[in-house]
XYZ file of N, CA, C and O in Angstrom:
828
model
N 18.062 -10.573 -7.348
C 17.062 -9.212 -7.244
C 16.183 -10.051 -7.218
O 15.762 -10.725 -8.466
N 15.030 -9.563 -6.384
C 13.947 -10.344 -6.274
C 12.831 -8.835 -6.594
O 12.785 -7.888 -5.255
N 11.094 -8.804 -7.437
C 10.665 -8.008 -6.488
C 9.162 -9.021 -6.485
O 9.324 -10.314 -6.860
N 8.633 -8.549 -5.513
C 6.845 -9.175 -5.666
C 5.603 -8.237 -5.319
O 5.835 -7.078 -4.803
N 4.762 -8.985 -5.939
C 3.872 -8.165 -5.593
C 2.544 -8.564 -4.274
O 3.016 -9.840 -3.540
N 2.663 -7.370 -3.314
C 2.116 -7.346 -2.364
C 0.559 -7.364 -2.006
O 0.447 -7.869 -0.774
N -0.306 -6.888 -2.980
C -1.632 -6.917 -2.900
C -2.451 -7.398 -3.822
O -2.101 -7.801 -5.308
N -3.576 -8.028 -3.644
C -3.918 -8.240 -5.436
C -4.764 -7.438 -6.181
O -5.735 -7.296 -5.502
N -4.251 -6.774 -6.879
C -4.756 -5.928 -7.232
C -5.432 -4.417 -6.446
O -6.577 -4.396 -6.206
N -4.267 -3.370 -6.137
C -5.085 -2.540 -5.140
C -6.059 -1.466 -5.535
O -6.808 -1.376 -5.370
N -5.453 -1.343 -7.179
C -6.528 -0.282 -7.855
C -7.637 -0.817 -7.692
O -9.028 -0.113 -7.744
N -8.304 -2.545 -7.796
C -9.315 -2.934 -7.536
C -10.353 -2.556 -6.514
O -11.568 -2.444 -6.986
N -9.246 -2.376 -5.565
C -9.874 -2.196 -4.298
C -10.842 -0.856 -4.304
O -11.886 -0.999 -3.677
N -9.728 0.178 -4.453
C -10.162 1.750 -4.590
C -11.563 1.547 -6.027
O -12.934 2.526 -4.998
N -11.765 1.049 -6.864
C -12.414 1.079 -7.990
C -13.684 0.661 -7.340
O -14.786 1.344 -7.577
N -13.757 -0.483 -6.565
C -14.672 -0.872 -5.755
C -15.679 0.219 -5.282
O -17.085 -0.024 -4.705
N -14.622 0.640 -4.093
C -15.002 1.327 -3.063
C -15.756 2.550 -4.106
O -16.978 3.203 -2.992
N -15.406 3.239 -4.689
C -15.958 4.051 -5.471
C -17.069 4.062 -5.599
O -18.162 4.884 -5.956
N -17.241 2.635 -6.476
C -18.992 2.434 -7.110
C -19.616 2.510 -6.119
O -20.521 3.145 -5.760
N -19.537 1.628 -4.933
C -20.161 1.542 -3.484
C -20.584 3.096 -2.858
O -21.318 3.251 -2.532
N -19.570 4.008 -2.753
C -20.090 5.467 -2.762
C -20.284 6.243 -3.935
O -20.813 7.181 -3.088
N -20.444 5.576 -5.142
C -21.357 6.502 -6.531
C -20.429 7.808 -6.158
O -21.186 8.885 -6.143
N -18.934 7.876 -6.294
C -18.164 9.278 -6.843
C -17.379 8.592 -7.665
O -16.983 7.421 -7.608
N -17.151 9.753 -8.477
C -16.335 9.591 -9.108
C -14.586 9.806 -8.911
O -14.472 10.348 -7.958
N -13.906 8.992 -9.839
C -12.135 9.453 -9.238
C -11.819 10.373 -9.212
O -11.030 11.389 -7.959
N -12.051 11.747 -9.680
C -12.273 13.125 -9.681
C -12.705 13.929 -8.323
O -11.946 14.629 -7.373
N -13.763 13.209 -8.179
C -14.256 13.895 -6.791
C -13.333 13.099 -5.471
O -13.302 13.441 -4.588
N -13.134 12.000 -5.483
C -12.434 11.122 -4.620
C -11.148 11.924 -4.665
O -10.853 12.055 -3.056
N -10.612 12.343 -5.248
C -9.262 12.995 -5.591
C -9.519 14.491 -4.846
O -8.942 14.874 -3.442
N -10.358 15.209 -5.120
C -10.914 16.806 -4.652
C -11.164 16.351 -2.610
O -10.341 16.715 -1.944
N -12.413 15.177 -2.537
C -12.448 14.915 -1.234
C -10.863 14.315 -0.450
O -10.760 14.493 0.565
N -9.882 13.636 -0.508
C -9.164 13.263 -0.386
C -7.714 14.332 -0.233
O -7.633 14.179 1.271
N -8.141 15.232 -1.006
C -7.409 16.114 -0.727
C -7.256 17.178 0.648
O -6.743 17.729 1.349
N -8.871 17.364 0.724
C -8.880 17.685 2.067
C -9.298 17.396 3.189
O -9.039 17.867 4.565
N -9.286 15.916 3.024
C -9.232 15.261 3.998
C -7.995 14.931 5.022
O -7.802 14.755 6.155
N -6.979 14.594 3.672
C -5.283 14.479 4.339
C -4.746 15.417 4.560
O -3.560 15.121 4.957
N -4.874 16.682 3.736
C -4.206 17.670 4.018
C -4.753 19.367 4.669
O -5.780 18.910 4.545
N -3.627 20.102 4.933
C -4.396 21.102 5.856
C -3.161 21.663 5.547
O -1.894 22.041 6.193
N -3.468 23.097 4.845
C -2.658 24.178 4.521
C -1.197 23.334 3.870
O -0.754 24.099 3.453
N -1.707 22.429 3.015
C -0.299 21.309 2.476
C 0.745 20.668 2.963
O 1.177 20.083 2.304
N 0.007 20.408 4.266
C 0.754 19.542 5.297
C 0.030 18.961 5.968
O -1.293 18.291 5.499
N 0.942 17.128 5.179
C 0.196 15.792 5.628
C -0.731 15.926 7.037
O 0.193 16.129 8.136
N -2.033 15.762 7.718
C -2.541 15.010 8.391
C -2.189 13.480 8.524
O -3.097 12.583 8.416
N -1.676 13.335 9.572
C -1.698 11.643 9.771
C -3.161 11.376 10.609
O -3.189 11.957 11.338
N -3.432 10.245 9.667
C -4.506 10.070 10.362
C -4.586 7.897 11.503
O -5.905 7.917 11.355
N -3.869 8.186 11.625
C -3.395 6.855 12.278
C -4.281 7.025 13.675
O -3.817 8.370 14.017
N -5.420 5.723 13.785
C -6.353 5.804 14.870
C -7.341 6.977 15.120
O -7.776 6.886 15.823
N -7.449 8.028 14.015
C -8.145 8.842 13.810
C -10.064 7.573 13.400
O -10.735 8.471 13.651
N -9.864 6.260 13.064
C -11.090 5.584 13.202
C -10.952 4.498 13.282
O -9.738 3.892 13.533
N -11.513 3.826 14.001
C -11.272 2.484 13.902
C -11.948 0.837 12.806
O -11.717 0.100 13.101
N -12.513 1.470 12.239
C -12.821 0.625 10.592
C -11.808 0.354 10.211
O -10.651 0.880 9.686
N -11.821 -1.201 10.124
C -10.672 -2.355 9.285
C -11.031 -2.576 7.992
O -12.672 -2.574 8.169
N -10.436 -2.542 6.846
C -10.546 -2.781 5.864
C -9.852 -4.715 6.076
O -8.505 -4.460 5.720
N -10.153 -5.653 4.964
C -9.951 -6.905 4.716
C -9.750 -6.643 3.598
O -11.004 -7.514 2.662
N -8.852 -6.430 2.145
C -8.551 -6.427 1.099
C -8.733 -7.500 -0.031
O -7.674 -7.297 -0.565
N -9.556 -8.466 0.412
C -9.367 -9.575 -0.175
C -10.338 -9.668 -1.207
O -10.977 -10.988 -1.333
N -10.665 -9.164 -2.082
C -11.385 -8.859 -3.334
C -11.200 -9.974 -4.515
O -11.915 -10.850 -4.763
N -9.695 -10.164 -4.480
C -9.804 -10.814 -5.429
C -8.457 -12.136 -4.856
O -7.656 -12.477 -5.771
N -8.502 -12.766 -3.345
C -8.259 -13.490 -2.648
C -6.603 -13.129 -2.326
O -5.690 -12.418 -3.186
N -5.951 -12.979 -1.889
C -4.774 -13.502 -1.613
C -3.309 -13.574 -2.052
O -4.145 -15.317 -2.398
N -2.153 -13.489 -2.453
C -1.465 -13.940 -2.998
C -0.459 -14.811 -2.188
O 0.855 -13.775 -1.545
N -0.827 -15.611 -1.491
C -0.025 -16.223 -0.326
C -0.512 -17.887 -0.046
O -0.843 -18.157 -0.924
N 0.303 -18.037 0.859
C 0.334 -19.412 0.915
C -1.591 -20.447 1.412
O -1.558 -21.615 1.201
N -2.388 -19.534 1.667
C -3.617 -20.269 2.055
C -4.280 -19.753 1.040
O -5.516 -18.537 1.480
N -4.217 -19.358 -0.080
C -5.312 -18.635 -1.262
C -6.238 -19.410 -1.305
O -7.357 -19.180 -2.528
N -6.056 -20.582 -1.274
C -6.857 -21.884 -1.517
C -8.033 -21.950 -0.567
O -9.432 -21.791 -1.028
N -8.664 -20.466 0.453
C -8.933 -20.111 0.795
C -9.861 -19.294 0.169
O -9.463 -18.026 0.145
N -11.798 -18.942 0.305
C -12.113 -18.308 -0.578
C -12.083 -16.652 -0.136
O -13.576 -17.066 0.860
N -11.567 -16.229 0.937
C -11.759 -14.877 1.509
C -12.425 -13.637 0.470
O -12.104 -13.850 -0.512
N -13.436 -13.127 0.898
C -13.979 -11.943 0.709
C -13.311 -10.779 1.535
O -12.996 -10.854 3.002
N -14.166 -9.653 0.795
C -13.390 -8.358 1.502
C -14.288 -8.301 2.524
O -15.874 -8.421 2.551
N -13.769 -7.428 3.491
C -15.205 -6.701 4.829
C -14.449 -5.669 5.295
O -12.779 -5.569 5.764
N -15.656 -4.877 5.852
C -14.764 -3.679 6.585
C -15.423 -4.212 7.919
O -16.054 -4.867 8.322
N -14.607 -4.008 9.316
C -15.047 -4.453 10.430
C -14.884 -2.925 11.192
O -14.372 -1.649 11.170
N -15.749 -3.028 12.572
C -16.104 -1.669 13.457
C -16.417 -0.483 12.529
O -15.731 0.792 12.981
N -17.395 -0.860 11.504
C -18.109 0.420 10.397
C -19.618 1.381 11.504
O -20.187 0.339 11.308
N -19.079 2.346 11.705
C -19.913 2.605 11.999
C -21.261 3.267 10.751
O -20.336 3.818 9.643
N -22.462 3.545 11.408
C -23.884 3.856 10.285
C -22.997 5.317 9.394
O -23.487 5.743 8.226
N -23.260 6.465 10.527
C -22.771 7.834 9.724
C -20.864 8.005 9.249
O -20.542 9.256 9.227
N -20.184 6.737 8.748
C -18.858 6.795 8.651
C -18.433 7.463 7.466
O -19.314 7.215 6.183
N -17.948 8.517 7.659
C -17.444 9.498 6.171
C -17.034 8.835 5.185
O -16.012 7.442 5.348
N -17.057 8.733 3.748
C -16.706 8.501 2.794
C -15.232 8.431 2.510
O -14.298 7.095 2.728
N -14.170 9.474 3.343
C -13.155 9.307 3.079
C -12.069 8.280 3.932
O -11.092 7.514 4.022
N -13.334 7.964 5.084
C -12.722 7.526 6.861
C -12.625 5.787 5.906
O -11.390 5.173 6.005
N -13.470 5.633 4.833
C -14.030 4.089 4.544
C -12.301 3.808 3.451
O -11.735 2.955 3.651
N -12.315 5.203 2.393
C -10.937 4.968 1.445
C -9.903 4.735 2.664
O -8.878 4.287 1.997
N -9.584 5.899 3.674
C -8.212 5.048 4.861
C -8.104 4.055 4.805
O -6.980 3.568 5.090
N -9.504 3.285 5.539
C -9.092 1.802 5.739
C -8.565 0.708 4.469
O -8.166 -0.158 5.019
N -9.202 1.282 3.333
C -9.046 0.289 2.095
C -7.446 0.720 2.138
O -6.773 -0.079 1.937
N -6.688 2.374 1.988
C -5.559 2.021 2.448
C -4.227 1.242 3.179
O -3.531 0.676 2.831
N -5.221 1.123 4.558
C -4.405 0.851 5.598
C -4.698 -0.757 4.947
O -3.217 -1.420 5.676
N -5.786 -1.137 5.169
C -6.114 -2.236 5.043
C -4.820 -3.446 3.776
O -4.990 -4.501 3.930
N -4.551 -2.256 2.439
C -3.685 -2.861 1.816
C -2.198 -3.018 2.276
O -1.718 -3.975 2.004
N -2.044 -1.978 2.853
C -0.752 -1.836 3.433
C -0.528 -3.087 4.587
O 0.429 -3.753 4.585
N -1.301 -3.536 5.629
C -1.452 -4.310 6.189
C -1.336 -6.202 5.589
O -0.504 -7.094 5.619
N -1.970 -6.009 4.172
C -1.898 -7.270 3.334
C -0.382 -7.067 3.160
O 0.535 -7.971 2.896
N 0.118 -5.936 2.598
C 1.549 -6.130 1.872
C 2.505 -7.101 3.169
O 3.106 -6.922 3.017
N 1.801 -6.108 4.140
C 3.136 -6.449 5.756
C 3.070 -8.011 5.773
O 3.987 -8.951 5.972
N 1.653 -8.799 5.414
C 1.446 -10.197 6.068
C 2.906 -10.793 4.457
O 3.103 -11.958 4.854
N 2.009 -10.257 3.107
C 2.950 -11.075 2.124
C 4.505 -10.542 2.148
O 4.972 -11.343 2.534
N 5.075 -9.638 3.247
C 6.868 -9.321 3.470
C 6.704 -10.139 4.341
O 7.836 -10.670 4.073
N 5.822 -10.945 5.633
C 6.558 -11.567 6.130
C 6.387 -12.882 6.262
O 7.388 -13.986 6.217
N 5.524 -13.244 4.904
C 5.866 -14.659 4.026
C 7.424 -14.670 3.468
O 7.852 -15.787 3.670
N 7.460 -13.456 2.460
C 8.719 -13.660 1.480
C 9.899 -13.539 2.497
O 10.951 -14.520 2.268
N 9.970 -12.935 3.735
C 10.665 -13.470 5.080
C 10.972 -14.897 5.186
O 12.523 -15.523 5.569
N 9.861 -15.746 5.792
C 9.887 -17.135 6.394
C 10.634 -17.787 4.822
O 11.175 -18.571 5.779
N 10.530 -17.242 3.864
C 11.051 -18.081 2.669
C 12.097 -17.794 2.183
O 12.740 -18.422 1.270
N 13.062 -17.062 2.589
C 14.030 -16.474 2.980
C 15.028 -16.964 3.571
O 15.107 -16.138 4.975
N 15.795 -17.801 3.437
C 16.710 -18.535 4.718
C 17.416 -17.109 5.695
O 17.912 -16.677 6.672
N 17.913 -16.482 4.322
C 19.416 -14.906 4.527
C 18.632 -13.826 4.877
O 19.427 -13.038 5.008
N 17.644 -14.077 4.754
C 16.853 -12.415 5.240
C 16.365 -11.930 3.769
O 16.957 -12.333 2.710
N 16.076 -10.678 4.109
C 15.928 -9.714 2.990
C 16.641 -8.685 2.975
O 17.164 -7.578 3.967
N 17.520 -8.399 2.060
C 18.198 -7.568 1.771
C 18.090 -6.173 0.669
O 17.269 -6.271 -0.424
N 18.347 -4.755 1.113
C 17.721 -4.143 -0.212
C 16.957 -3.009 0.370
O 16.536 -2.797 1.307
N 15.955 -2.594 -0.082
C 15.385 -0.620 -0.041
C 13.569 -1.600 -0.731
O 13.728 -2.418 -1.677
N 12.808 -0.877 -0.190
C 11.277 -0.855 -0.659
C 11.094 0.162 -1.782
O 11.335 1.224 -1.519
N 10.885 0.079 -2.851
C 10.824 1.069 -3.807
C 9.048 0.557 -4.717
O 8.579 -0.326 -4.419
N 8.354 2.001 -4.486
C 7.527 2.249 -4.284
C 7.253 2.457 -6.025
O 6.767 3.526 -6.113
N 6.136 2.000 -6.775
C 5.614 2.615 -8.140
C 4.124 2.115 -8.526
O 3.763 1.733 -7.863
N 3.832 2.748 -9.556
C 2.351 2.307 -9.843
C 1.199 3.313 -9.123
O 1.435 5.221 -8.853
N -0.334 3.487 -9.820
C -0.949 4.779 -9.533
C -0.656 5.119 -7.813
O -0.417 6.621 -7.320
N -0.919 4.447 -7.022
C -0.717 4.870 -5.489
C 0.579 5.741 -5.033
O 0.073 6.469 -4.098
N 1.834 5.495 -5.862
C 2.752 6.202 -5.195
C 2.560 7.698 -5.680
O 3.576 8.268 -4.972
N 1.653 8.114 -6.222
C 1.371 9.636 -6.494
C 0.776 10.150 -5.337
O 0.778 11.531 -5.616
N 0.599 9.433 -4.819
C -0.375 10.069 -3.635
C 0.614 9.881 -2.068
O 0.689 8.997 -1.694
N 1.309 10.978 -1.676
C 2.032 11.261 -0.630
C 1.549 10.279 0.952
O 2.177 9.745 1.417
N 0.787 10.722 0.857
C 0.197 10.493 2.282
C -0.610 8.733 2.271
O -0.278 8.349 3.596
N -0.554 8.421 1.196
C -0.833 6.738 0.733
C 0.587 6.346 1.326
O 0.311 5.250 2.064
N 1.455 6.773 0.541
C 3.071 5.862 0.540
C 3.397 6.187 1.834
O 3.617 5.183 2.444
N 3.311 7.167 2.997
C 3.450 7.376 4.089
C 2.952 6.530 4.927
O 3.772 5.701 6.105
N 2.028 6.151 4.807
C 0.463 5.031 5.769
C 1.728 3.881 5.597
O 1.643 3.212 6.485
N 1.548 3.368 4.376
C 2.556 2.054 3.730
C 3.692 2.011 4.923
O 3.950 1.062 5.467
N 4.826 3.474 4.768
C 5.833 3.081 5.235
C 5.932 2.842 6.912
O 6.374 2.097 7.050
N 4.739 4.293 7.192
C 4.556 2.953 8.558
C 4.318 1.807 9.309
O 4.263 1.192 10.084
N 3.221 1.242 8.526
C 2.498 -0.166 8.619
C 3.469 -0.892 7.985
O 3.948 -2.062 9.219
N 4.429 -0.861 7.307
C 5.569 -2.148 6.588
C 6.594 -1.352 8.153
O 7.798 -2.524 8.034
N 6.842 -0.854 8.288
C 7.852 -0.161 9.577
C 9.400 -0.012 8.637
O 10.170 -0.789 9.038
N 9.579 0.641 7.559
C 10.357 0.393 6.644
C 10.075 1.935 5.918
O 9.041 1.885 5.081
N 11.810 2.608 5.940
C 11.380 3.406 4.359
C 11.208 3.080 3.517
O 11.129 1.809 3.205
N 10.339 4.212 2.095
C 9.985 3.793 1.234
C 10.338 4.657 0.249
O 10.115 5.889 0.054
N 11.228 4.026 -0.722
C 11.648 4.562 -1.964
C 10.629 4.800 -3.079
O 9.840 4.202 -3.682
N 10.562 6.211 -3.566
C 9.464 6.273 -4.973
C 10.193 7.113 -5.955
O 10.298 8.503 -5.621
N 10.453 6.601 -7.070
C 11.129 6.933 -7.614
C 10.368 8.232 -8.933
O 9.181 7.873 -8.393
N 10.403 9.057 -9.524
C 10.177 9.746 -10.323
C 9.799 9.082 -11.104
O 10.730 9.725 -12.657
N 8.670 8.309 -11.860
C 8.236 8.185 -13.041
C 7.017 8.056 -13.091
O 6.104 7.158 -12.296
N 6.827 8.370 -14.012
C 5.105 8.824 -14.551
C 4.067 7.183 -14.656
O 3.233 7.055 -14.446
N 5.079 6.980 -16.256
C 4.240 5.746 -16.835
C 5.470 4.063 -16.254
O 6.575 4.414 -17.347
N 5.821 3.668 -14.920
C 6.834 2.480 -15.128
C 6.353 1.691 -16.140
O 7.590 0.905 -16.765
N 5.777 1.068 -16.391
C 4.987 0.127 -16.887
C 5.879 0.285 -18.624
O 6.572 -0.123 -19.054
N 5.580 1.775 -18.906
C 6.028 2.192 -20.402
C 7.714 2.179 -20.279
O 8.364 1.827 -21.270
N 8.159 2.506 -19.471
C 9.720 3.133 -18.644
C 10.289 1.226 -18.940
O 11.142 1.390 -19.706
N 9.909 0.710 -18.643
C 10.019 -0.699 -17.972
C 10.224 -1.192 -19.689
O 11.599 -1.854 -20.305
N 9.366 -0.995 -20.670
C 9.415 -1.738 -22.201
C 10.269 -1.240 -22.212
O 11.302 -1.433 -23.066
N 10.698 0.615 -22.470
C 11.356 1.129 -23.317
C 12.727 0.816 -23.280
O 13.581 0.480 -23.861
N 13.226 0.361 -21.848
C 13.911 0.230 -21.071
C 14.241 -1.089 -21.770
O 16.032 -1.513 -22.749
N 13.714 -2.116 -21.881
C 13.700 -3.337 -22.823
C 13.928 -3.866 -23.849
O 15.273 -4.482 -24.728
N 13.400 -2.593 -24.864
C 13.777 -2.334 -25.873
C 15.112 -1.647 -26.054
O 15.687 -2.220 -27.390
N 15.346 -1.019 -25.469
C 17.014 -0.475 -25.651
C 18.220 -1.174 -25.668
O 19.000 -1.814 -26.320
N 17.237 -2.768 -24.521
C 18.368 -4.049 -24.694
C 18.618 -4.618 -25.932
O 19.792 -5.078 -26.092
N 17.169 -4.493 -25.864
C 17.087 -5.414 -27.266
C 17.659 -5.227 -28.624
O 18.359 -5.424 -29.348
N 17.938 -3.907 -28.538
C 18.669 -3.071 -29.417
C 19.655 -2.694 -29.815
O 20.409 -1.965 -30.835
N 20.490 -2.948 -28.170
C 22.094 -2.491 -28.512
C 22.174 -1.367 -27.395
O 23.471 -1.123 -27.873
N 21.243 -0.400 -27.528
C 21.471 0.728 -26.441
C 21.994 0.235 -25.875
O 22.786 1.464 -25.296
N 21.311 -0.647 -24.572
C 22.256 -0.729 -22.952
C 23.142 -2.106 -23.341
O 22.204 -3.135 -24.352
N 24.067 -2.018 -22.858
C 24.577 -3.149 -23.109
C 24.661 -4.496 -22.282
O 24.141 -5.778 -22.644
N 23.185 -4.082 -21.003
C 22.935 -5.003 -20.407
C 22.155 -4.659 -19.805
O 21.596 -3.095 -19.471
N 20.806 -5.323 -18.857
C 20.175 -4.784 -18.032
C 20.740 -3.885 -16.466
O 20.165 -2.829 -16.482
N 21.754 -4.349 -16.296
C 22.358 -3.003 -15.528
C 22.723 -1.680 -15.910
O 22.603 -0.831 -14.867
N 23.327 -1.721 -17.158
C 22.919 -0.381 -17.846
C 22.116 0.145 -17.966
O 22.117 1.497 -17.653
N 21.474 -0.491 -18.537
C 19.341 0.353 -18.426
C 18.605 1.020 -16.883
O 18.583 1.744 -16.840
N 19.228 -0.477 -15.717
C 18.571 -0.101 -15.334
C 19.364 1.653 -14.527
O 18.926 2.191 -13.329
N 20.937 1.877 -14.857
C 21.367 2.800 -14.265
C 20.734 4.512 -14.380
O 20.999 5.387 -14.079
N 19.609 3.783 -14.961
C 19.390 5.302 -15.909
C 17.679 5.634 -15.068
O 17.615 6.751 -14.833
N 17.953 4.493 -13.994
C 16.842 4.942 -13.491
C 17.833 6.034 -11.974
O 16.708 6.500 -11.174
N 18.555 5.667 -11.770
C 19.183 6.414 -10.428
C 19.030 7.940 -11.229
O 19.103 8.815 -10.567
N 18.968 8.334 -12.303
C 18.743 9.398 -13.024
C 17.494 10.536 -12.618
O 17.833 11.462 -12.387
N 16.833 9.830 -12.741
C 15.507 10.292 -11.764
C 15.160 10.921 -11.078
O 14.411 11.863 -11.081
N 16.113 10.459 -9.934
C 15.557 10.691 -8.785
C 14.538 10.242 -8.259
O 13.626 9.013 -8.046
N 14.206 10.660 -6.908
C 12.958 10.317 -6.181
C 12.713 10.572 -4.774
O 13.764 11.425 -4.260
N 12.013 10.009 -3.949
C 11.644 10.953 -2.777
C 11.501 9.708 -1.590
O 10.502 8.524 -2.319
N 12.308 10.018 -0.594
C 11.832 8.626 0.313
C 11.265 8.992 1.797
O 10.726 10.234 1.791
N 10.133 7.934 2.153
C 9.419 8.034 2.922
C 9.957 7.467 4.326
O 10.412 6.299 4.070
N 9.970 8.401 5.460
C 10.404 7.244 6.947
C 9.349 6.950 7.719
O 8.429 8.361 7.584
N 9.040 5.998 8.347
C 8.223 5.787 9.315
C 8.311 6.808 10.375
O 9.335 7.069 10.560
N 6.905 7.230 11.067
C 6.530 8.115 11.871
C 6.423 6.980 13.350
O 5.540 5.816 13.267
N 7.131 7.278 14.108
C 7.369 5.955 15.436
C 5.558 5.990 16.394
O 5.236 4.746 17.086
N 5.366 7.046 16.259
C 4.189 6.862 16.582
C 2.874 5.900 16.386
O 2.272 5.525 16.706
N 2.716 6.262 14.593
C 2.341 6.152 14.079
C 2.551 4.577 13.652
O 1.659 3.258 13.754
N 3.708 3.596 13.712
C 4.282 2.181 13.807
C 3.988 1.629 14.972
O 3.235 0.744 15.231
N 3.777 2.581 16.020
C 3.520 2.023 17.441
C 1.874 1.432 17.224
O 1.318 0.565 17.514
N 0.936 2.533 16.656
C -0.388 2.444 16.864
C -0.992 1.152 16.093
O -1.593 0.291 16.301
N -0.322 1.060 14.610
C -0.536 0.447 13.530
C 0.025 -1.540 13.544
O -0.467 -2.278 13.440
N 1.231 -1.327 14.259
C 1.485 -2.277 14.775
C 0.648 -2.946 16.016
O 0.427 -4.420 15.661
N 0.060 -2.106 16.767
C -0.945 -2.786 17.870
C -1.912 -3.644 16.875
O -2.582 -4.600 17.439
N -2.553 -2.812 16.222
C -3.610 -3.127 15.367
C -3.353 -4.615 14.415
O -4.537 -5.160 13.812
N -2.476 -4.697 13.921
C -1.901 -5.571 13.150
C -1.893 -7.165 13.648
O -2.627 -7.802 13.208
N -0.774 -7.186 14.801
C -0.709 -7.877 15.645
C -2.184 -8.432 16.400
O -2.266 -9.672 16.908
N -3.261 -7.237 16.959
C -3.918 -7.538 17.655
C -5.177 -8.125 17.188
O -6.310 -8.421 17.777
N -5.819 -6.988 16.053
C -6.778 -7.415 15.365
C -6.697 -7.816 13.671
O -7.296 -8.758 13.718
N -5.917 -6.794 12.936
C -5.397 -7.593 11.642
C -5.542 -8.935 11.438
O -6.131 -10.069 10.620
N -4.391 -9.664 12.000
C -3.813 -10.880 12.061
C -4.889 -11.690 12.465
O -5.010 -12.950 11.788
N -4.911 -11.858 13.616
C -6.330 -12.397 14.166
C -7.846 -13.030 13.136
O -8.236 -13.803 13.219
N -8.114 -11.328 12.950
C -9.198 -11.555 12.041
C -8.874 -12.269 11.074
O -9.944 -13.171 10.149
N -8.235 -12.183 9.917
C -7.713 -13.081 8.943
C -7.495 -14.481 9.307
O -7.735 -15.154 8.199
N -7.183 -15.087 10.649
C -6.945 -16.547 10.628
C -8.194 -16.751 11.056
O -8.023 -18.261 10.986
N -9.396 -16.202 11.301
C -10.699 -17.052 11.596
C -11.414 -16.997 11.031
O -12.308 -17.494 10.853
N -10.884 -15.641 9.728
C -12.045 -15.552 8.497
C -11.980 -17.022 7.838
O -10.830 -17.627 7.614
């Protein structure tokens, strides 16, 4: 069993953008809810803006990390709304996750088996998880975990103290928590696939 980090500090990209926009996290959440949802229903934003973000603030975690790449917005309009920029950052992080996934596939001779499990701060925003599922073209499972780091530490402590016989028994606790699955939307998949292959990847290769 393996796990891998798909981007270099996703939260750092969001914090950087908030500083640029001069808004607080609380203000961002309020604006995001208005931007992504209508009467509680998620509004798919795939294709609503041509703005593209390359999230290379802390360098990519891949074989070409020797290149000192930096962050960049492309096709940015002068009057672009703040939430459009935020959506571009979320999409850019997901594109980077896809490129890391492709590196992993190449490194594994027998392919990759299993499922995508998403935890952390970004997992708390359904719209963002859906966007990631659309770009990765795979279902994503989000377990009902409030503090994954603390839970992991507690499970390890349980193993060390003898409460759990082994890691497998400790991991079974996770199954009892339940979670939510996000399935890719085919229309969004086709849009993002085209952007990834014809725009995102060529830009990364040329910068």
